[in-house]
């Protein structure tokens, strides 16, 4: 994102020679907004970007920057509108389309989100996040096979990103395709970076082994949950599942602390009752 905004500022500098007074003033306001945004002064940056698009509505870079601030603040409607304005003036920009699609999805507008995200991957098939977001939108539209294909593409483009692998693993487990889930999650465990994402992968891997059943698979599940906890100590879901598996093995000494800890901090009322 910082690189993109730096590029925006650079383009603006070159464009400053334009004879159009309003456009130049818009670029100046946008550059001030970029500077403020880089220091974390988002509220004043928003004012500058709004001034930039008031002076020159065709300043798609200012609309995009405005959308990014709203996106980070989870103001999905405002974000989608800002990115929509950017797209209006630069339809061929895959990033504009992708962020508009994601904001629309987060705001609950699934069909237009799919349209924007499909356009994004058409414009640039190599943006792994666009495929990931498209998979989420397809699933929300009850198109699980399309979702699986989109997540698979995203994982192939960037195997260090955990979200597409986790989404695929969950989907395969819901379909009772445990072997497919294991294959995806085992691959993820070898490649995914980032503690939170890797911890989720190991948790799902444990669930896959549990789905297979049998003593040997329970041991593998416990090992996976233990790795999830070692990667992220506050992963209470992994502790709950590991505690249940210890209980299945009649190992009350190890089961008790895991289940007690989930009982104190877990959020699922049914699991806490168990």
PDB file of C-alpha atoms in Angstrom, residues 94-95 97-99 101-102 105 113-114 116-139 143-158 161 163-165 167-168:
ATOM      1  CA  UNK A  94      -7.257  -4.266 -11.555  1.00  0.00           C
ATOM      2  CA  UNK A  95      -6.449  -3.006  -8.044  1.00  0.00           C
ATOM      3  CA  UNK A  97     -11.668  -3.290  -9.193  1.00  0.00           C
ATOM      4  CA  UNK A  98     -10.358  -5.693  -6.557  1.00  0.00           C
ATOM      5  CA  UNK A  99     -10.726  -3.328  -3.620  1.00  0.00           C
ATOM      6  CA  UNK A 101     -15.221  -5.820  -5.008  1.00  0.00           C
ATOM      7  CA  UNK A 102     -13.937  -6.637  -1.531  1.00  0.00           C
ATOM      8  CA  UNK A 105     -18.604  -8.023  -0.396  1.00  0.00           C
ATOM      9  CA  UNK A 113     -18.804  -7.723  -5.638  1.00  0.00           C
ATOM     10  CA  UNK A 114     -18.442 -10.803  -7.840  1.00  0.00           C
ATOM     11  CA  UNK A 116     -15.910  -6.344  -9.777  1.00  0.00           C
ATOM     12  CA  UNK A 117     -13.651  -9.189  -8.623  1.00  0.00           C
ATOM     13  CA  UNK A 118     -14.137 -11.152 -11.832  1.00  0.00           C
ATOM     14  CA  UNK A 119     -13.120  -8.035 -13.721  1.00  0.00           C
ATOM     15  CA  UNK A 120     -10.055  -7.682 -11.479  1.00  0.00           C
ATOM     16  CA  UNK A 121      -8.780 -11.207 -12.198  1.00  0.00           C
ATOM     17  CA  UNK A 122      -9.566 -10.743 -15.884  1.00  0.00           C
ATOM     18  CA  UNK A 123      -7.473  -7.566 -15.981  1.00  0.00           C
ATOM     19  CA  UNK A 124      -4.618  -9.118 -13.981  1.00  0.00           C
ATOM     20  CA  UNK A 125      -4.783 -12.896 -13.358  1.00  0.00           C
ATOM     21  CA  UNK A 126      -1.670 -12.778 -11.153  1.00  0.00           C
ATOM     22  CA  UNK A 127      -3.177 -10.890  -8.189  1.00  0.00           C
ATOM     23  CA  UNK A 128      -3.570 -13.691  -5.649  1.00  0.00           C
ATOM     24  CA  UNK A 129      -5.681 -11.589  -3.267  1.00  0.00           C
ATOM     25  CA  UNK A 130      -8.256 -10.953  -5.980  1.00  0.00           C
ATOM     26  CA  UNK A 131      -8.726 -14.712  -6.425  1.00  0.00           C
ATOM     27  CA  UNK A 132      -8.964 -15.188  -2.651  1.00  0.00           C
ATOM     28  CA  UNK A 133     -11.595 -12.459  -2.349  1.00  0.00           C
ATOM     29  CA  UNK A 134     -13.461 -13.863  -5.343  1.00  0.00           C
ATOM     30  CA  UNK A 135     -13.579 -17.262  -3.648  1.00  0.00           C
ATOM     31  CA  UNK A 136     -15.150 -15.686  -0.555  1.00  0.00           C
ATOM     32  CA  UNK A 137     -17.764 -13.955  -2.704  1.00  0.00           C
ATOM     33  CA  UNK A 138     -18.546 -17.118  -4.658  1.00  0.00           C
ATOM     34  CA  UNK A 139     -19.115 -19.027  -1.418  1.00  0.00           C
ATOM     35  CA  UNK A 143     -21.220 -21.294  -5.587  1.00  0.00           C
ATOM     36  CA  UNK A 144     -18.827 -23.542  -3.613  1.00  0.00           C
ATOM     37  CA  UNK A 145     -17.196 -25.194  -6.633  1.00  0.00           C
ATOM     38  CA  UNK A 146     -16.300 -21.807  -8.101  1.00  0.00           C
ATOM     39  CA  UNK A 147     -15.061 -20.759  -4.666  1.00  0.00           C
ATOM     40  CA  UNK A 148     -12.812 -23.828  -4.454  1.00  0.00           C
ATOM     41  CA  UNK A 149     -11.308 -23.067  -7.853  1.00  0.00           C
ATOM     42  CA  UNK A 150     -10.670 -19.419  -6.951  1.00  0.00           C
ATOM     43  CA  UNK A 151      -8.991 -20.350  -3.654  1.00  0.00           C
ATOM     44  CA  UNK A 152      -6.913 -22.999  -5.395  1.00  0.00           C
ATOM     45  CA  UNK A 153      -5.664 -20.410  -7.886  1.00  0.00           C
ATOM     46  CA  UNK A 154      -4.878 -17.980  -5.065  1.00  0.00           C
ATOM     47  CA  UNK A 155      -2.916 -20.643  -3.161  1.00  0.00           C
ATOM     48  CA  UNK A 156      -0.963 -21.548  -6.285  1.00  0.00           C
ATOM     49  CA  UNK A 157      -0.065 -17.916  -6.902  1.00  0.00           C
ATOM     50  CA  UNK A 158       1.096 -17.361  -3.322  1.00  0.00           C
ATOM     51  CA  UNK A 161      -0.689 -17.012   2.305  1.00  0.00           C
ATOM     52  CA  UNK A 163      -6.348 -17.872   4.082  1.00  0.00           C
ATOM     53  CA  UNK A 164      -7.016 -19.671   0.750  1.00  0.00           C
ATOM     54  CA  UNK A 165      -5.650 -22.951   2.139  1.00  0.00           C
ATOM     55  CA  UNK A 167     -10.892 -21.845   3.261  1.00  0.00           C
ATOM     56  CA  UNK A 168     -10.265 -24.835   1.000  1.00  0.00           C
TER      57      UNK A 168
END
